Amino acid sequence: MTTPPDLLARARTWLAEDPDPDTRDELAKLIDAGDTGELAARFAGTLQFGTAGLRGELGAGPLRMNRSVVIRAAAGLAAYLRDRGHRDGLVVIGYDARYKSADFARDTAAVMTGAGLRAAVLPRPLPTPVLAYAIRHLGAVAGVEVTASHNPPRDNGYKVYLGDGSQIVPPADGEIAAAIAAVGPLDGVPRPDTGWETLGEEVLDAYLARTDAVLDAASPRTARVVYTAMHGVGASVLTAAFDRAGFPAPVLVAEQAEPDPAFPTVAFPNPEEPGAMDLAFATARRAAPDLVIANDPDADRCAVAVPDASVDGGWRMLRGDEVGALLAAHLVRRGATGVFAESIVSSSLLGRIAEKAGLGYEETLTGFKWIARVEGLRYGYEEALGYCVDPEGVRDKDGITAALLVAELASVLKEDGRTLLDLLDDLALEHGLHATDQLSVRVQDLSVIADAMHRLRERPPAALAGLPVTSAEDLSRGTDRLPPTDGLRYGLDGARVIVRPSGTEPKLKCYLEVVVPVGAPGELPAARARAAELLSGIRRDLADAAGI
C-alpha cells in the first residue's frame, strides 16, 4: 500500500522533470493541497503500453496521458527501432485535433531526431488513414498517430505502426513496453529543437490520388450525401476525395464540420452513441440526400444512415455488420478476388458471402492490427464501423475510402431504382437474416468487468433466450486458429455470443448474433420480429448471467 509520504515524494519527483507548464501547475496544486486520493489515482501505476499503444485521460502523472508519458513512449520506441537495426530509419508522425495532440507529435519528432532516427511530421491534423498510408508510401520503418479516436474529449492516445503499415501486435508491443520501462530520467532523453521534417501537402495529395483506386472507373457517381466529421479532422479530406471522384459535394453538418477538441455538440464523439447523429439527421431532413455518412474524429471509421419511413425521424443508422456485408456484396459484384476477413465479433454473414463467391475467408482476433495481416487480404471489416477496402494502400480501417465505396454502391443501386435496404433484403433471402446487437456496459470501476468475466467463466449460462448453449469457449486458452485473448464465445442453435473487455475503453462488450432462415420476401417482417425478440432475450439473460 503506497503511503501518503511515498505518494508525495513520487509526485514531487515527477513534477521536477515535467516539461509541460500546464501539467506542472496541475500537479503542484494537488501536492500543495495534499490531495492523496487524486494523487493515488495518478501514481498507483503506469499507463500500460499495449497493442493499441497508449490511451487515457489527459493530466499529470504516470497513469495519465501527458508530455512526460509521451516522451518516454517515444524514447522506448526509438530504442526498440535502433536495436533492430533501424539506426537512421524514417518515422512518420501524424496527429488529430485533440487537446495536446500537436505537442505530443512534436515531442515524438524531437525524441526520434535526438536518437539519430529521421522524423517527418504530417503537415497538419489529418485522418489516421493518411498516416497509415504515408508509412508505406515514404518507406518509413515506423509510424505514430497521436489520437484517441472516438474517446471522450478528456482523452488522448498514441498509436504505433511498424514499417509494414500495420498496427503493432505481440510480441512487438511487449518489447516496446520493456524498452519504455527502461527509459531513465527525462533529462537524459535528447530532445533537440529542430532537425525533423514537416511534410507538405504532397503526402495528402498522394493519399487522395490513391482513394480513386477503390472505385470502378465506369461506375455512376450520383449519390447525394449529408456528412458529419463529428468535430474531427475528416471534413476537408473527405470532401476533397468526393470532389476528385466526381460525386456531388456532400452537404456538411455545419455545427460539427470544424475540428474542435471540446466536441461541444455530443456527449461522446462516436457515431454509435445515442444522440451523436441527431444533428446529421436534422440536416438530412432538410437536404433530403440519399445517404448520411459520418466519420469519427480521426476519420478511420465510417457510419452510414439511410432513409427509412418506418422509424422515428425518417432515418435509420445501419449497423457496422450491415455496412460490412453491403460492401462485401458490392465488391463481389465487381469481381473482387482475394481473401475477405473480419474479426470474431463481427457477423458470420461475411463468411457466407465469401463462400458463395468462391473467395477465401478468415476470422481474426478483434482489431485491424490482426485483420490487416491476413495473407492475400482484399477486404476486411469490423462491426465497430471499421472497413479496409484498399489494403494495398492503407493496411488499417479507413473511413474516407469506405465512404467513397458506400457512395458508389448507393449510386449503382439508385440507377436501378433501388436502395441499400433493398440489397440487405436480397442478402437475407440468399443467406438468411443475420441480425446483430451489442450489450455494452461502461464502468468507472474496472473490477466490475473482471468480476463479470470471472462469473461467466465459473458459471457459464446453460441457455439464453430459451436457446440452449451448445458450446462454450474460453478464448484466453486460444483455439486452433486464434491466439489467446481475454474473451468468451458461446454457440447456440442459430445464434452466437462473444463477451470481452474493450481494449480501448472502460467497457465490457458483448456481441450478439442470431440467424433466422427466410424463404420468401413476404417472410422478412416475421423474421425481423423473431430476430429482435431473440436478441432482446439474449441481452436480458446474458446481463443476468454476468451480473451487470
mmCIF file with all atom_site columns, N, CA and C in Angstrom, residues 44-71:
data_model
loop_
_atom_site.group_PDB
_atom_site.id
_atom_site.type_symbol
_atom_site.label_atom_id
_atom_site.label_alt_id
_atom_site.label_comp_id
_atom_site.label_asym_id
_atom_site.label_entity_id
_atom_site.label_seq_id
_atom_site.pdbx_PDB_ins_code
_atom_site.Cartn_x
_atom_site.Cartn_y
_atom_site.Cartn_z
_atom_site.occupancy
_atom_site.B_iso_or_equiv
_atom_site.pdbx_formal_charge
_atom_site.auth_seq_id
_atom_site.auth_comp_id
_atom_site.auth_asym_id
_atom_site.auth_atom_id
_atom_site.pdbx_PDB_model_num
ATOM 1  N N  . ALA A 1 44 ? -0.647 5.353  -8.928  1.00 0.00 ? 44 ALA A N  1
ATOM 2  C CA . ALA A 1 44 ? -0.753 3.978  -8.439  1.00 0.00 ? 44 ALA A CA 1
ATOM 3  C C  . ALA A 1 44 ? -0.193 2.964  -9.426  1.00 0.00 ? 44 ALA A C  1
ATOM 4  N N  . GLY A 1 45 ? 0.315  3.416  -10.530 1.00 0.00 ? 45 GLY A N  1
ATOM 5  C CA . GLY A 1 45 ? 0.885  2.544  -11.547 1.00 0.00 ? 45 GLY A CA 1
ATOM 6  C C  . GLY A 1 45 ? 1.300  3.378  -12.731 1.00 0.00 ? 45 GLY A C  1
ATOM 7  N N  . THR A 1 46 ? 1.417  2.750  -13.883 1.00 0.00 ? 46 THR A N  1
ATOM 8  C CA . THR A 1 46 ? 1.751  3.480  -15.110 1.00 0.00 ? 46 THR A CA 1
ATOM 9  C C  . THR A 1 46 ? 0.764  3.089  -16.204 1.00 0.00 ? 46 THR A C  1
ATOM 10 N N  . LEU A 1 47 ? 0.504  4.022  -17.101 1.00 0.00 ? 47 LEU A N  1
ATOM 11 C CA . LEU A 1 47 ? -0.349 3.744  -18.245 1.00 0.00 ? 47 LEU A CA 1
ATOM 12 C C  . LEU A 1 47 ? 0.304  2.650  -19.076 1.00 0.00 ? 47 LEU A C  1
ATOM 13 N N  . GLN A 1 48 ? -0.417 1.574  -19.306 1.00 0.00 ? 48 GLN A N  1
ATOM 14 C CA . GLN A 1 48 ? 0.180  0.401  -19.946 1.00 0.00 ? 48 GLN A CA 1
ATOM 15 C C  . GLN A 1 48 ? 0.225  0.560  -21.461 1.00 0.00 ? 48 GLN A C  1
ATOM 16 N N  . PHE A 1 49 ? 1.374  0.228  -22.028 1.00 0.00 ? 49 PHE A N  1
ATOM 17 C CA . PHE A 1 49 ? 1.556  0.241  -23.472 1.00 0.00 ? 49 PHE A CA 1
ATOM 18 C C  . PHE A 1 49 ? 1.190  -1.137 -23.993 1.00 0.00 ? 49 PHE A C  1
ATOM 19 N N  . GLY A 1 50 ? 0.128  -1.195 -24.814 1.00 0.00 ? 50 GLY A N  1
ATOM 20 C CA . GLY A 1 50 ? -0.333 -2.480 -25.322 1.00 0.00 ? 50 GLY A CA 1
ATOM 21 C C  . GLY A 1 50 ? -0.469 -2.456 -26.825 1.00 0.00 ? 50 GLY A C  1
ATOM 22 N N  . THR A 1 51 ? -1.312 -3.362 -27.351 1.00 0.00 ? 51 THR A N  1
ATOM 23 C CA . THR A 1 51 ? -1.435 -3.468 -28.803 1.00 0.00 ? 51 THR A CA 1
ATOM 24 C C  . THR A 1 51 ? -2.179 -2.286 -29.413 1.00 0.00 ? 51 THR A C  1
ATOM 25 N N  . ALA A 1 52 ? -2.824 -1.463 -28.604 1.00 0.00 ? 52 ALA A N  1
ATOM 26 C CA . ALA A 1 52 ? -3.386 -0.205 -29.107 1.00 0.00 ? 52 ALA A CA 1
ATOM 27 C C  . ALA A 1 52 ? -2.450 0.959  -28.785 1.00 0.00 ? 52 ALA A C  1
ATOM 28 N N  . GLY A 1 53 ? -1.228 0.682  -28.351 1.00 0.00 ? 53 GLY A N  1
ATOM 29 C CA . GLY A 1 53 ? -0.328 1.748  -27.930 1.00 0.00 ? 53 GLY A CA 1
ATOM 30 C C  . GLY A 1 53 ? -0.742 2.241  -26.558 1.00 0.00 ? 53 GLY A C  1
ATOM 31 N N  . LEU A 1 54 ? -0.937 3.559  -26.451 1.00 0.00 ? 54 LEU A N  1
ATOM 32 C CA . LEU A 1 54 ? -1.370 4.169  -25.197 1.00 0.00 ? 54 LEU A CA 1
ATOM 33 C C  . LEU A 1 54 ? -2.688 4.893  -25.432 1.00 0.00 ? 54 LEU A C  1
ATOM 34 N N  . ARG A 1 55 ? -3.547 4.893  -24.436 1.00 0.00 ? 55 ARG A N  1
ATOM 35 C CA . ARG A 1 55 ? -4.733 5.737  -24.493 1.00 0.00 ? 55 ARG A CA 1
ATOM 36 C C  . ARG A 1 55 ? -5.196 5.982  -23.072 1.00 0.00 ? 55 ARG A C  1
ATOM 37 N N  . GLY A 1 56 ? -5.555 7.219  -22.765 1.00 0.00 ? 56 GLY A N  1
ATOM 38 C CA . GLY A 1 56 ? -6.008 7.524  -21.421 1.00 0.00 ? 56 GLY A CA 1
ATOM 39 C C  . GLY A 1 56 ? -6.393 8.976  -21.274 1.00 0.00 ? 56 GLY A C  1
ATOM 40 N N  . GLU A 1 57 ? -6.791 9.312  -20.065 1.00 0.00 ? 57 GLU A N  1
ATOM 41 C CA . GLU A 1 57 ? -7.232 10.669 -19.757 1.00 0.00 ? 57 GLU A CA 1
ATOM 42 C C  . GLU A 1 57 ? -6.026 11.606 -19.677 1.00 0.00 ? 57 GLU A C  1
ATOM 43 N N  . LEU A 1 58 ? -6.179 12.813 -20.180 1.00 0.00 ? 58 LEU A N  1
ATOM 44 C CA . LEU A 1 58 ? -5.125 13.814 -20.089 1.00 0.00 ? 58 LEU A CA 1
ATOM 45 C C  . LEU A 1 58 ? -4.956 14.272 -18.643 1.00 0.00 ? 58 LEU A C  1
ATOM 46 N N  . GLY A 1 59 ? -3.723 14.542 -18.261 1.00 0.00 ? 59 GLY A N  1
ATOM 47 C CA . GLY A 1 59 ? -3.450 15.031 -16.919 1.00 0.00 ? 59 GLY A CA 1
ATOM 48 C C  . GLY A 1 59 ? -2.040 14.676 -16.500 1.00 0.00 ? 59 GLY A C  1
ATOM 49 N N  . ALA A 1 60 ? -1.649 15.132 -15.305 1.00 0.00 ? 60 ALA A N  1
ATOM 50 C CA . ALA A 1 60 ? -0.301 14.888 -14.798 1.00 0.00 ? 60 ALA A CA 1
ATOM 51 C C  . ALA A 1 60 ? -0.213 13.518 -14.146 1.00 0.00 ? 60 ALA A C  1
ATOM 52 N N  . GLY A 1 61 ? 0.958  12.887 -14.258 1.00 0.00 ? 61 GLY A N  1
ATOM 53 C CA . GLY A 1 61 ? 1.208  11.622 -13.584 1.00 0.00 ? 61 GLY A CA 1
ATOM 54 C C  . GLY A 1 61 ? 1.329  10.457 -14.534 1.00 0.00 ? 61 GLY A C  1
ATOM 55 N N  . PRO A 1 62 ? 1.907  9.348  -14.083 1.00 0.00 ? 62 PRO A N  1
ATOM 56 C CA . PRO A 1 62 ? 2.190  8.202  -14.960 1.00 0.00 ? 62 PRO A CA 1
ATOM 57 C C  . PRO A 1 62 ? 0.953  7.426  -15.410 1.00 0.00 ? 62 PRO A C  1
ATOM 58 N N  . LEU A 1 63 ? -0.208 7.650  -14.765 1.00 0.00 ? 63 LEU A N  1
ATOM 59 C CA . LEU A 1 63 ? -1.436 6.988  -15.192 1.00 0.00 ? 63 LEU A CA 1
ATOM 60 C C  . LEU A 1 63 ? -2.316 7.909  -16.030 1.00 0.00 ? 63 LEU A C  1
ATOM 61 N N  . ARG A 1 64 ? -1.736 8.952  -16.581 1.00 0.00 ? 64 ARG A N  1
ATOM 62 C CA . ARG A 1 64 ? -2.456 9.888  -17.437 1.00 0.00 ? 64 ARG A CA 1
ATOM 63 C C  . ARG A 1 64 ? -1.663 10.087 -18.725 1.00 0.00 ? 64 ARG A C  1
ATOM 64 N N  . MET A 1 65 ? -2.317 10.611 -19.744 1.00 0.00 ? 65 MET A N  1
ATOM 65 C CA . MET A 1 65 ? -1.630 10.992 -20.972 1.00 0.00 ? 65 MET A CA 1
ATOM 66 C C  . MET A 1 65 ? -1.085 12.401 -20.811 1.00 0.00 ? 65 MET A C  1
ATOM 67 N N  . ASN A 1 66 ? 0.222  12.551 -21.006 1.00 0.00 ? 66 ASN A N  1
ATOM 68 C CA . ASN A 1 66 ? 0.874  13.850 -20.869 1.00 0.00 ? 66 ASN A CA 1
ATOM 69 C C  . ASN A 1 66 ? 2.213  13.805 -21.594 1.00 0.00 ? 66 ASN A C  1
ATOM 70 N N  . ARG A 1 67 ? 2.887  14.927 -21.634 1.00 0.00 ? 67 ARG A N  1
ATOM 71 C CA . ARG A 1 67 ? 4.135  15.002 -22.388 1.00 0.00 ? 67 ARG A CA 1
ATOM 72 C C  . ARG A 1 67 ? 5.207  14.097 -21.795 1.00 0.00 ? 67 ARG A C  1
ATOM 73 N N  . SER A 1 68 ? 5.258  13.964 -20.491 1.00 0.00 ? 68 SER A N  1
ATOM 74 C CA . SER A 1 68 ? 6.263  13.085 -19.883 1.00 0.00 ? 68 SER A CA 1
ATOM 75 C C  . SER A 1 68 ? 6.061  11.640 -20.322 1.00 0.00 ? 68 SER A C  1
ATOM 76 N N  . VAL A 1 69 ? 4.813  11.180 -20.289 1.00 0.00 ? 69 VAL A N  1
ATOM 77 C CA . VAL A 1 69 ? 4.499  9.812  -20.696 1.00 0.00 ? 69 VAL A CA 1
ATOM 78 C C  . VAL A 1 69 ? 4.815  9.619  -22.181 1.00 0.00 ? 69 VAL A C  1
ATOM 79 N N  . VAL A 1 70 ? 4.474  10.605 -23.001 1.00 0.00 ? 70 VAL A N  1
ATOM 80 C CA . VAL A 1 70 ? 4.721  10.503 -24.440 1.00 0.00 ? 70 VAL A CA 1
ATOM 81 C C  . VAL A 1 70 ? 6.214  10.497 -24.749 1.00 0.00 ? 70 VAL A C  1
ATOM 82 N N  . ILE A 1 71 ? 6.984  11.320 -24.063 1.00 0.00 ? 71 ILE A N  1
ATOM 83 C CA . ILE A 1 71 ? 8.434  11.351 -24.300 1.00 0.00 ? 71 ILE A CA 1
ATOM 84 C C  . ILE A 1 71 ? 9.051  9.993  -23.958 1.00 0.00 ? 71 ILE A C  1
#
